[in-house]
Amino acid sequence: IQAQAIELTREAYLYREEEQMPRDFGRRSLWPPENKADKPSLSNPLLRQERMGCGWLVAIFEWEGVLVEDSPDLENQSWLALSQEEGKSPPPGFLLRRIQGMKNEQAIAEVLCWSRDPIHLKRMASRKEEIYQALQGGVYRFRSGSKEFVNVLMHHKVPMALVSTRPRKSLEDAMGAIGIEGVFTVVVAAEDVHRGKPDPEMFVYAAQLLKFIPERCIVFGNSNRTVEAAHDARMKCVAVASKHPVYELAAADLVVRRLDELSIVDLKNLADTESIEPEPEPEPE
C-alpha cells in the first residue's frame, strides 16, 4: 500500500510538472490540446476523474429561439417602423431575412444601406432596439425543455456562455425577468463584437473569455447562419428546430426540437469527436 501511495504521489507530481511545461501545439503527438476529454495514460483515479468530468467542454447558447421563444414578426415590425421614421423605403422580405442575426449597425450599413456615418448608425441602431423592446413588452418565456436542460448543465458544472446581438442592458433585463441571472459564466452582447452572424466573432470571443479551445465548444443555435458561424470557428453545433424544419438544419452536428432531448453523454460524445479538416490542395507548379 505504501509503495502504491508513493507511486500515485510521484505520478501526480509529474503530471503537474507536465502541465507547467511549454506546449508545442505544432506537434500533436507530443502534447494533446488543452481540455482534452481524457488521458488514458493517467492511472491516478483522481486525475482521471477530473479529466472524465464535464469541465472540459463548454456550452455556448444563443438567446432567442434557443433558450426563450423567438419573435421574428416583432423584429420585422421594428425594422419597418424604423424605416418609416427615417423616411426610408420599407425593406423587402428577402432583406429582412438576410439581416437576421446581424448587429443593427451592420444591417443598416451593409445590407439596408441607409447610412455609413458612425453617429447616424449608432442612433438608428439604438432607436431600432427601443422600438423592438416597446413592441416586445418585456415578456420573455422559456422554450419547452430549455430551463430543464440548463439546470442539468449547472448540476454537472458545465461552463456556459450566452451570446446575442442584443445590447447588454436588454439581455440583463431579460435574464432577470425569467430568473437566470448569474447562470452564465460569460455573456457576449452587441457591445462586445463588431459583427454578428454569419461571422463567428461572437463565438470565438466567448471561447477566449472562457479560455477554451474551439474544438471543445458546443454552440446551440436555431439557424443555418449559426451552424455556418460555429463550423467556421471549428466548434460543434447543435441546431434547435424552433423556426426551421429539421431537414433544413442538416448541416448541424445534431438537430433537436427541444434541448431536453439531449443528455450529458450526447454532449461528451459530440465534443470528443475530432473535426476532420480538409487537406490543402497542392498549388499548381
PDB file of C-alpha atoms in Angstrom:
ATOM      1  CA  ILE A   1       0.000   0.000   0.000  1.00  0.00           C
ATOM      2  CA  GLN A   2       2.827   2.383   0.877  1.00  0.00           C
ATOM      3  CA  ALA A   3       4.529   1.668  -2.452  1.00  0.00           C
ATOM      4  CA  GLN A   4       1.293   2.339  -4.345  1.00  0.00           C
ATOM      5  CA  ALA A   5       0.800   5.609  -2.456  1.00  0.00           C
ATOM      6  CA  ILE A   6       4.329   6.716  -3.320  1.00  0.00           C
ATOM      7  CA  GLU A   7       3.758   5.848  -6.980  1.00  0.00           C
ATOM      8  CA  LEU A   8       0.481   7.789  -7.121  1.00  0.00           C
ATOM      9  CA  THR A   9       2.113  10.794  -5.462  1.00  0.00           C
ATOM     10  CA  ARG A  10       5.004  10.646  -7.904  1.00  0.00           C
ATOM     11  CA  GLU A  11       2.589  10.418 -10.859  1.00  0.00           C
ATOM     12  CA  ALA A  12       0.575  13.391  -9.639  1.00  0.00           C
ATOM     13  CA  TYR A  13       3.774  15.400  -9.212  1.00  0.00           C
ATOM     14  CA  LEU A  14       4.946  14.525 -12.718  1.00  0.00           C
ATOM     15  CA  TYR A  15       1.505  15.413 -14.088  1.00  0.00           C
ATOM     16  CA  ARG A  16       1.703  18.882 -12.508  1.00  0.00           C
ATOM     17  CA  GLU A  17       5.216  19.321 -13.855  1.00  0.00           C
ATOM     18  CA  GLU A  18       3.978  18.426 -17.339  1.00  0.00           C
ATOM     19  CA  GLU A  19       1.188  20.979 -17.097  1.00  0.00           C
ATOM     20  CA  GLN A  20       3.806  23.682 -16.480  1.00  0.00           C
ATOM     21  CA  MET A  21       5.943  22.696 -19.470  1.00  0.00           C
ATOM     22  CA  PRO A  22       5.719  24.851 -22.608  1.00  0.00           C
ATOM     23  CA  ARG A  23       3.433  23.267 -25.149  1.00  0.00           C
ATOM     24  CA  ASP A  24       4.318  22.639 -28.746  1.00  0.00           C
ATOM     25  CA  PHE A  25       0.910  22.693 -30.438  1.00  0.00           C
ATOM     26  CA  GLY A  26       2.583  22.191 -33.798  1.00  0.00           C
ATOM     27  CA  ARG A  27       3.382  18.590 -32.871  1.00  0.00           C
ATOM     28  CA  ARG A  28       0.199  16.872 -31.729  1.00  0.00           C
ATOM     29  CA  SER A  29       1.969  13.615 -30.898  1.00  0.00           C
ATOM     30  CA  LEU A  30       3.990  15.372 -28.176  1.00  0.00           C
ATOM     31  CA  TRP A  31       1.142  17.067 -26.391  1.00  0.00           C
ATOM     32  CA  PRO A  32      -2.661  16.748 -26.579  1.00  0.00           C
ATOM     33  CA  PRO A  33      -4.599  20.022 -26.810  1.00  0.00           C
ATOM     34  CA  GLU A  34      -5.727  21.652 -23.587  1.00  0.00           C
ATOM     35  CA  ASN A  35      -9.132  20.472 -22.282  1.00  0.00           C
ATOM     36  CA  LYS A  36      -8.820  17.050 -23.896  1.00  0.00           C
ATOM     37  CA  ALA A  37     -11.539  14.678 -22.753  1.00  0.00           C
ATOM     38  CA  ASP A  38      -9.353  12.005 -21.217  1.00  0.00           C
ATOM     39  CA  LYS A  39      -5.774  10.872 -20.862  1.00  0.00           C
ATOM     40  CA  PRO A  40      -5.650   7.062 -20.696  1.00  0.00           C
ATOM     41  CA  SER A  41      -2.017   7.087 -19.552  1.00  0.00           C
ATOM     42  CA  LEU A  42      -3.124   8.507 -16.208  1.00  0.00           C
ATOM     43  CA  SER A  43      -3.597   5.788 -13.608  1.00  0.00           C
ATOM     44  CA  ASN A  44      -4.251   8.187 -10.751  1.00  0.00           C
ATOM     45  CA  PRO A  45      -8.034   7.848 -10.249  1.00  0.00           C
ATOM     46  CA  LEU A  46      -8.470  11.431  -9.004  1.00  0.00           C
ATOM     47  CA  LEU A  47      -6.733  12.951 -12.001  1.00  0.00           C
ATOM     48  CA  ARG A  48      -8.604  10.573 -14.290  1.00  0.00           C
ATOM     49  CA  GLN A  49     -11.931  11.563 -12.737  1.00  0.00           C
ATOM     50  CA  GLU A  50     -11.146  15.237 -13.326  1.00  0.00           C
ATOM     51  CA  ARG A  51     -10.436  14.582 -16.995  1.00  0.00           C
ATOM     52  CA  MET A  52     -13.594  12.495 -17.414  1.00  0.00           C
ATOM     53  CA  GLY A  53     -15.888  15.086 -15.828  1.00  0.00           C
ATOM     54  CA  CYS A  54     -17.746  17.817 -17.701  1.00  0.00           C
ATOM     55  CA  GLY A  55     -15.410  20.724 -17.094  1.00  0.00           C
ATOM     56  CA  TRP A  56     -13.541  20.177 -20.349  1.00  0.00           C
ATOM     57  CA  LEU A  57     -16.441  21.188 -22.621  1.00  0.00           C
ATOM     58  CA  VAL A  58     -18.328  24.460 -22.969  1.00  0.00           C
ATOM     59  CA  ALA A  59     -21.928  25.223 -23.945  1.00  0.00           C
ATOM     60  CA  ILE A  60     -22.425  28.479 -25.877  1.00  0.00           C
ATOM     61  CA  PHE A  61     -26.100  29.445 -26.173  1.00  0.00           C
ATOM     62  CA  GLU A  62     -27.885  31.863 -28.395  1.00  0.00           C
ATOM     63  CA  TRP A  63     -30.746  33.662 -26.713  1.00  0.00           C
ATOM     64  CA  GLU A  64     -33.861  33.920 -28.874  1.00  0.00           C
ATOM     65  CA  GLY A  65     -35.223  30.757 -30.436  1.00  0.00           C
ATOM     66  CA  VAL A  66     -32.967  28.581 -28.279  1.00  0.00           C
ATOM     67  CA  LEU A  67     -33.491  29.461 -24.620  1.00  0.00           C
ATOM     68  CA  VAL A  68     -36.523  31.737 -24.965  1.00  0.00           C
ATOM     69  CA  GLU A  69     -39.274  31.941 -27.545  1.00  0.00           C
ATOM     70  CA  ASP A  70     -38.369  33.861 -30.678  1.00  0.00           C
ATOM     71  CA  SER A  71     -40.335  36.831 -32.040  1.00  0.00           C
ATOM     72  CA  PRO A  72     -39.340  37.220 -35.718  1.00  0.00           C
ATOM     73  CA  ASP A  73     -42.529  39.132 -36.544  1.00  0.00           C
ATOM     74  CA  LEU A  74     -41.733  41.777 -33.935  1.00  0.00           C
ATOM     75  CA  GLU A  75     -38.212  42.049 -35.300  1.00  0.00           C
ATOM     76  CA  ASN A  76     -39.551  42.708 -38.795  1.00  0.00           C
ATOM     77  CA  GLN A  77     -42.115  45.190 -37.486  1.00  0.00           C
ATOM     78  CA  SER A  78     -39.402  47.151 -35.684  1.00  0.00           C
ATOM     79  CA  TRP A  79     -37.371  47.454 -38.897  1.00  0.00           C
ATOM     80  CA  LEU A  80     -40.432  48.607 -40.826  1.00  0.00           C
ATOM     81  CA  ALA A  81     -41.273  51.169 -38.140  1.00  0.00           C
ATOM     82  CA  LEU A  82     -37.705  52.470 -38.189  1.00  0.00           C
ATOM     83  CA  SER A  83     -37.747  52.813 -41.968  1.00  0.00           C
ATOM     84  CA  GLN A  84     -40.942  54.869 -41.710  1.00  0.00           C
ATOM     85  CA  GLU A  85     -39.428  57.144 -39.048  1.00  0.00           C
ATOM     86  CA  GLU A  86     -36.276  57.664 -41.117  1.00  0.00           C
ATOM     87  CA  GLY A  87     -38.144  58.224 -44.373  1.00  0.00           C
ATOM     88  CA  LYS A  88     -36.597  55.144 -45.989  1.00  0.00           C
ATOM     89  CA  SER A  89     -38.237  52.600 -48.271  1.00  0.00           C
ATOM     90  CA  PRO A  90     -39.604  49.622 -46.318  1.00  0.00           C
ATOM     91  CA  PRO A  91     -37.094  46.752 -46.595  1.00  0.00           C
ATOM     92  CA  PRO A  92     -38.451  43.799 -48.606  1.00  0.00           C
ATOM     93  CA  GLY A  93     -38.838  40.375 -47.082  1.00  0.00           C
ATOM     94  CA  PHE A  94     -35.663  38.891 -48.533  1.00  0.00           C
ATOM     95  CA  LEU A  95     -33.590  41.672 -46.939  1.00  0.00           C
ATOM     96  CA  LEU A  96     -35.319  41.188 -43.594  1.00  0.00           C
ATOM     97  CA  ARG A  97     -34.399  37.506 -43.742  1.00  0.00           C
ATOM     98  CA  ARG A  98     -30.839  38.354 -44.704  1.00  0.00           C
ATOM     99  CA  ILE A  99     -30.228  40.641 -41.730  1.00  0.00           C
ATOM    100  CA  GLN A 100     -31.427  38.119 -39.158  1.00  0.00           C
ATOM    101  CA  GLY A 101     -28.670  37.553 -36.617  1.00  0.00           C
ATOM    102  CA  MET A 102     -26.682  40.628 -37.630  1.00  0.00           C
ATOM    103  CA  LYS A 103     -25.879  43.569 -35.404  1.00  0.00           C
ATOM    104  CA  ASN A 104     -28.180  46.514 -36.019  1.00  0.00           C
ATOM    105  CA  GLU A 105     -25.298  48.728 -37.172  1.00  0.00           C
ATOM    106  CA  GLN A 106     -24.066  46.007 -39.507  1.00  0.00           C
ATOM    107  CA  ALA A 107     -27.519  45.516 -41.037  1.00  0.00           C
ATOM    108  CA  ILE A 108     -28.101  49.259 -41.530  1.00  0.00           C
ATOM    109  CA  ALA A 109     -24.718  49.918 -43.125  1.00  0.00           C
ATOM    110  CA  GLU A 110     -24.065  46.768 -45.167  1.00  0.00           C
ATOM    111  CA  VAL A 111     -27.466  45.420 -46.193  1.00  0.00           C
ATOM    112  CA  LEU A 112     -30.066  48.174 -45.923  1.00  0.00           C
ATOM    113  CA  CYS A 113     -27.505  50.828 -46.965  1.00  0.00           C
ATOM    114  CA  TRP A 114     -29.270  53.593 -45.052  1.00  0.00           C
ATOM    115  CA  SER A 115     -26.096  55.233 -43.762  1.00  0.00           C
ATOM    116  CA  ARG A 116     -22.418  54.685 -43.072  1.00  0.00           C
ATOM    117  CA  ASP A 117     -21.928  57.613 -40.740  1.00  0.00           C
ATOM    118  CA  PRO A 118     -20.976  56.186 -37.300  1.00  0.00           C
ATOM    119  CA  ILE A 119     -23.109  58.724 -35.439  1.00  0.00           C
ATOM    120  CA  HIS A 120     -26.188  58.016 -37.558  1.00  0.00           C
ATOM    121  CA  LEU A 121     -25.574  54.259 -37.347  1.00  0.00           C
ATOM    122  CA  LYS A 122     -25.450  54.336 -33.563  1.00  0.00           C
ATOM    123  CA  ARG A 123     -28.574  56.491 -33.345  1.00  0.00           C
ATOM    124  CA  MET A 124     -30.625  54.319 -35.722  1.00  0.00           C
ATOM    125  CA  ALA A 125     -29.429  51.077 -34.136  1.00  0.00           C
ATOM    126  CA  SER A 126     -30.396  52.353 -30.690  1.00  0.00           C
ATOM    127  CA  ARG A 127     -33.774  53.559 -31.932  1.00  0.00           C
ATOM    128  CA  LYS A 128     -34.497  50.245 -33.636  1.00  0.00           C
ATOM    129  CA  GLU A 129     -33.805  48.421 -30.366  1.00  0.00           C
ATOM    130  CA  GLU A 130     -36.103  50.824 -28.493  1.00  0.00           C
ATOM    131  CA  ILE A 131     -38.907  50.090 -30.953  1.00  0.00           C
ATOM    132  CA  TYR A 132     -38.379  46.339 -30.606  1.00  0.00           C
ATOM    133  CA  GLN A 133     -38.391  46.440 -26.805  1.00  0.00           C
ATOM    134  CA  ALA A 134     -41.579  48.540 -26.843  1.00  0.00           C
ATOM    135  CA  LEU A 135     -43.282  46.017 -29.128  1.00  0.00           C
ATOM    136  CA  GLN A 136     -41.962  43.090 -27.134  1.00  0.00           C
ATOM    137  CA  GLY A 137     -43.244  44.469 -23.843  1.00  0.00           C
ATOM    138  CA  GLY A 138     -40.605  42.863 -21.632  1.00  0.00           C
ATOM    139  CA  VAL A 139     -42.362  39.489 -21.661  1.00  0.00           C
ATOM    140  CA  TYR A 140     -39.988  36.519 -22.004  1.00  0.00           C
ATOM    141  CA  ARG A 141     -40.839  32.853 -21.879  1.00  0.00           C
ATOM    142  CA  PHE A 142     -38.587  29.795 -21.795  1.00  0.00           C
ATOM    143  CA  ARG A 143     -38.850  27.405 -24.714  1.00  0.00           C
ATOM    144  CA  SER A 144     -40.083  23.981 -23.673  1.00  0.00           C
ATOM    145  CA  GLY A 145     -37.233  21.952 -22.209  1.00  0.00           C
ATOM    146  CA  SER A 146     -34.697  24.794 -22.166  1.00  0.00           C
ATOM    147  CA  LYS A 147     -34.815  25.535 -18.438  1.00  0.00           C
ATOM    148  CA  GLU A 148     -34.521  21.842 -17.583  1.00  0.00           C
ATOM    149  CA  PHE A 149     -31.507  21.459 -19.864  1.00  0.00           C
ATOM    150  CA  VAL A 150     -29.748  24.479 -18.351  1.00  0.00           C
ATOM    151  CA  ASN A 151     -30.353  23.037 -14.875  1.00  0.00           C
ATOM    152  CA  VAL A 152     -28.755  19.744 -15.948  1.00  0.00           C
ATOM    153  CA  LEU A 153     -25.670  21.550 -17.222  1.00  0.00           C
ATOM    154  CA  MET A 154     -25.449  23.534 -13.988  1.00  0.00           C
ATOM    155  CA  HIS A 155     -25.675  20.305 -11.985  1.00  0.00           C
ATOM    156  CA  HIS A 156     -22.786  18.800 -13.964  1.00  0.00           C
ATOM    157  CA  LYS A 157     -20.784  22.045 -13.712  1.00  0.00           C
ATOM    158  CA  VAL A 158     -20.536  22.630 -17.445  1.00  0.00           C
ATOM    159  CA  PRO A 159     -19.273  26.178 -18.173  1.00  0.00           C
ATOM    160  CA  MET A 160     -21.911  28.137 -20.111  1.00  0.00           C
ATOM    161  CA  ALA A 161     -21.834  31.292 -22.197  1.00  0.00           C
ATOM    162  CA  LEU A 162     -24.634  33.388 -23.669  1.00  0.00           C
ATOM    163  CA  VAL A 163     -24.136  35.238 -26.956  1.00  0.00           C
ATOM    164  CA  SER A 164     -26.509  37.670 -28.622  1.00  0.00           C
ATOM    165  CA  THR A 165     -26.533  40.749 -30.828  1.00  0.00           C
ATOM    166  CA  ARG A 166     -28.902  42.416 -28.360  1.00  0.00           C
ATOM    167  CA  PRO A 167     -27.484  45.211 -26.170  1.00  0.00           C
ATOM    168  CA  ARG A 168     -26.168  44.051 -22.816  1.00  0.00           C
ATOM    169  CA  LYS A 169     -28.783  46.030 -20.883  1.00  0.00           C
ATOM    170  CA  SER A 170     -31.587  44.266 -22.789  1.00  0.00           C
ATOM    171  CA  LEU A 171     -30.021  40.861 -22.116  1.00  0.00           C
ATOM    172  CA  GLU A 172     -29.561  41.537 -18.417  1.00  0.00           C
ATOM    173  CA  ASP A 173     -33.169  42.708 -18.078  1.00  0.00           C
ATOM    174  CA  ALA A 174     -34.394  39.636 -19.948  1.00  0.00           C
ATOM    175  CA  MET A 175     -32.341  37.229 -17.826  1.00  0.00           C
ATOM    176  CA  GLY A 176     -33.610  38.900 -14.690  1.00  0.00           C
ATOM    177  CA  ALA A 177     -37.200  38.619 -15.917  1.00  0.00           C
ATOM    178  CA  ILE A 178     -37.002  34.820 -16.200  1.00  0.00           C
ATOM    179  CA  GLY A 179     -34.698  34.290 -13.223  1.00  0.00           C
ATOM    180  CA  ILE A 180     -31.451  33.056 -14.753  1.00  0.00           C
ATOM    181  CA  GLU A 181     -29.142  35.934 -13.891  1.00  0.00           C
ATOM    182  CA  GLY A 182     -25.740  34.631 -12.801  1.00  0.00           C
ATOM    183  CA  VAL A 183     -26.157  31.309 -14.617  1.00  0.00           C
ATOM    184  CA  PHE A 184     -23.749  32.106 -17.443  1.00  0.00           C
ATOM    185  CA  THR A 185     -20.039  32.431 -16.822  1.00  0.00           C
ATOM    186  CA  VAL A 186     -19.719  34.728 -19.835  1.00  0.00           C
ATOM    187  CA  VAL A 187     -22.239  36.978 -21.607  1.00  0.00           C
ATOM    188  CA  VAL A 188     -21.271  38.362 -25.022  1.00  0.00           C
ATOM    189  CA  ALA A 189     -23.539  41.197 -26.167  1.00  0.00           C
ATOM    190  CA  ALA A 190     -23.690  43.601 -29.096  1.00  0.00           C
ATOM    191  CA  GLU A 191     -21.208  45.986 -27.488  1.00  0.00           C
ATOM    192  CA  ASP A 192     -18.531  43.276 -27.360  1.00  0.00           C
ATOM    193  CA  VAL A 193     -18.290  42.437 -31.062  1.00  0.00           C
ATOM    194  CA  HIS A 194     -18.035  44.254 -34.363  1.00  0.00           C
ATOM    195  CA  ARG A 195     -20.084  41.860 -36.484  1.00  0.00           C
ATOM    196  CA  GLY A 196     -22.932  39.409 -35.979  1.00  0.00           C
ATOM    197  CA  LYS A 197     -23.696  36.173 -37.797  1.00  0.00           C
ATOM    198  CA  PRO A 198     -22.646  34.573 -40.037  1.00  0.00           C
ATOM    199  CA  ASP A 199     -19.333  35.939 -38.768  1.00  0.00           C
ATOM    200  CA  PRO A 200     -18.062  33.659 -35.950  1.00  0.00           C
ATOM    201  CA  GLU A 201     -16.723  36.582 -33.899  1.00  0.00           C
ATOM    202  CA  MET A 202     -19.262  36.181 -31.074  1.00  0.00           C
ATOM    203  CA  PHE A 203     -18.485  32.514 -30.546  1.00  0.00           C
ATOM    204  CA  VAL A 204     -14.717  32.943 -30.818  1.00  0.00           C
ATOM    205  CA  TYR A 205     -14.780  35.771 -28.285  1.00  0.00           C
ATOM    206  CA  ALA A 206     -16.863  33.705 -25.848  1.00  0.00           C
ATOM    207  CA  ALA A 207     -14.357  30.835 -26.107  1.00  0.00           C
ATOM    208  CA  GLN A 208     -11.481  33.239 -25.484  1.00  0.00           C
ATOM    209  CA  LEU A 209     -13.142  34.633 -22.366  1.00  0.00           C
ATOM    210  CA  LEU A 210     -13.730  31.097 -21.087  1.00  0.00           C
ATOM    211  CA  LYS A 211     -10.138  30.083 -22.026  1.00  0.00           C
ATOM    212  CA  PHE A 212     -11.229  27.045 -24.014  1.00  0.00           C
ATOM    213  CA  ILE A 213     -10.064  25.800 -27.375  1.00  0.00           C
ATOM    214  CA  PRO A 214     -12.788  25.948 -30.078  1.00  0.00           C
ATOM    215  CA  GLU A 215     -12.850  22.162 -30.535  1.00  0.00           C
ATOM    216  CA  ARG A 216     -14.269  21.775 -27.020  1.00  0.00           C
ATOM    217  CA  CYS A 217     -17.066  24.318 -27.531  1.00  0.00           C
ATOM    218  CA  ILE A 218     -20.640  23.368 -28.465  1.00  0.00           C
ATOM    219  CA  VAL A 219     -22.818  26.120 -29.917  1.00  0.00           C
ATOM    220  CA  PHE A 220     -26.606  25.950 -29.561  1.00  0.00           C
ATOM    221  CA  GLY A 221     -28.494  27.912 -32.226  1.00  0.00           C
ATOM    222  CA  ASN A 222     -31.583  27.748 -34.414  1.00  0.00           C
ATOM    223  CA  SER A 223     -30.451  28.729 -37.909  1.00  0.00           C
ATOM    224  CA  ASN A 224     -28.046  27.751 -40.651  1.00  0.00           C
ATOM    225  CA  ARG A 225     -26.218  31.017 -40.105  1.00  0.00           C
ATOM    226  CA  THR A 226     -25.369  29.807 -36.619  1.00  0.00           C
ATOM    227  CA  VAL A 227     -24.220  26.450 -37.985  1.00  0.00           C
ATOM    228  CA  GLU A 228     -22.026  28.204 -40.538  1.00  0.00           C
ATOM    229  CA  ALA A 229     -20.502  30.530 -37.952  1.00  0.00           C
ATOM    230  CA  ALA A 230     -19.850  27.716 -35.456  1.00  0.00           C
ATOM    231  CA  HIS A 231     -18.171  25.493 -38.029  1.00  0.00           C
ATOM    232  CA  ASP A 232     -16.079  28.410 -39.293  1.00  0.00           C
ATOM    233  CA  ALA A 233     -14.826  28.750 -35.718  1.00  0.00           C
ATOM    234  CA  ARG A 234     -14.089  24.974 -35.590  1.00  0.00           C
ATOM    235  CA  MET A 235     -16.810  24.433 -32.988  1.00  0.00           C
ATOM    236  CA  LYS A 236     -19.576  21.848 -32.864  1.00  0.00           C
ATOM    237  CA  CYS A 237     -23.159  22.992 -33.351  1.00  0.00           C
ATOM    238  CA  VAL A 238     -26.495  21.727 -32.053  1.00  0.00           C
ATOM    239  CA  ALA A 239     -29.394  23.188 -34.031  1.00  0.00           C
ATOM    240  CA  VAL A 240     -32.778  23.684 -32.362  1.00  0.00           C
ATOM    241  CA  ALA A 241     -35.612  23.365 -34.874  1.00  0.00           C
ATOM    242  CA  SER A 242     -37.668  26.241 -33.494  1.00  0.00           C
ATOM    243  CA  LYS A 243     -38.323  28.219 -36.688  1.00  0.00           C
ATOM    244  CA  HIS A 244     -36.899  25.909 -39.376  1.00  0.00           C
ATOM    245  CA  PRO A 245     -37.848  22.299 -40.115  1.00  0.00           C
ATOM    246  CA  VAL A 246     -35.350  19.637 -39.098  1.00  0.00           C
ATOM    247  CA  TYR A 247     -34.320  18.773 -42.655  1.00  0.00           C
ATOM    248  CA  GLU A 248     -33.213  22.362 -43.322  1.00  0.00           C
ATOM    249  CA  LEU A 249     -30.716  22.171 -40.454  1.00  0.00           C
ATOM    250  CA  ALA A 250     -28.974  19.003 -41.588  1.00  0.00           C
ATOM    251  CA  ALA A 251     -25.598  20.764 -41.720  1.00  0.00           C
ATOM    252  CA  ALA A 252     -25.523  20.891 -37.904  1.00  0.00           C
ATOM    253  CA  ASP A 253     -23.761  18.190 -35.906  1.00  0.00           C
ATOM    254  CA  LEU A 254     -27.016  17.434 -34.068  1.00  0.00           C
ATOM    255  CA  VAL A 255     -30.587  18.621 -34.622  1.00  0.00           C
ATOM    256  CA  VAL A 256     -33.233  18.582 -31.883  1.00  0.00           C
ATOM    257  CA  ARG A 257     -36.677  20.071 -31.435  1.00  0.00           C
ATOM    258  CA  ARG A 258     -36.181  20.661 -27.706  1.00  0.00           C
ATOM    259  CA  LEU A 259     -32.994  20.988 -25.701  1.00  0.00           C
ATOM    260  CA  ASP A 260     -34.087  18.439 -23.120  1.00  0.00           C
ATOM    261  CA  GLU A 261     -33.828  15.760 -25.822  1.00  0.00           C
ATOM    262  CA  LEU A 262     -30.071  15.932 -25.210  1.00  0.00           C
ATOM    263  CA  SER A 263     -28.111  14.265 -22.437  1.00  0.00           C
ATOM    264  CA  ILE A 264     -24.679  14.897 -20.970  1.00  0.00           C
ATOM    265  CA  VAL A 265     -23.443  11.776 -22.753  1.00  0.00           C
ATOM    266  CA  ASP A 266     -24.562  13.259 -26.084  1.00  0.00           C
ATOM    267  CA  LEU A 267     -22.548  16.398 -25.399  1.00  0.00           C
ATOM    268  CA  LYS A 268     -19.463  14.454 -24.332  1.00  0.00           C
ATOM    269  CA  ASN A 269     -19.583  12.315 -27.440  1.00  0.00           C
ATOM    270  CA  LEU A 270     -20.050  15.374 -29.621  1.00  0.00           C
ATOM    271  CA  ALA A 271     -17.238  17.384 -28.040  1.00  0.00           C
ATOM    272  CA  ASP A 272     -14.849  14.427 -28.166  1.00  0.00           C
ATOM    273  CA  THR A 273     -15.334  13.987 -31.931  1.00  0.00           C
ATOM    274  CA  GLU A 274     -12.376  15.405 -33.775  1.00  0.00           C
ATOM    275  CA  SER A 275     -13.193  17.609 -36.743  1.00  0.00           C
ATOM    276  CA  ILE A 276     -11.665  16.385 -39.978  1.00  0.00           C
ATOM    277  CA  GLU A 277     -10.017  19.304 -41.689  1.00  0.00           C
ATOM    278  CA  PRO A 278      -9.691  19.024 -45.458  1.00  0.00           C
ATOM    279  CA  GLU A 279      -6.142  18.764 -46.716  1.00  0.00           C
ATOM    280  CA  PRO A 280      -4.954  21.805 -48.644  1.00  0.00           C
ATOM    281  CA  GLU A 281      -4.852  21.326 -52.373  1.00  0.00           C
ATOM    282  CA  PRO A 282      -1.358  21.389 -53.875  1.00  0.00           C
ATOM    283  CA  GLU A 283      -0.568  24.556 -55.740  1.00  0.00           C
ATOM    284  CA  PRO A 284      -0.018  24.143 -59.478  1.00  0.00           C
ATOM    285  CA  GLU A 285       3.602  24.421 -60.498  1.00  0.00           C
TER     286      GLU A 285
END
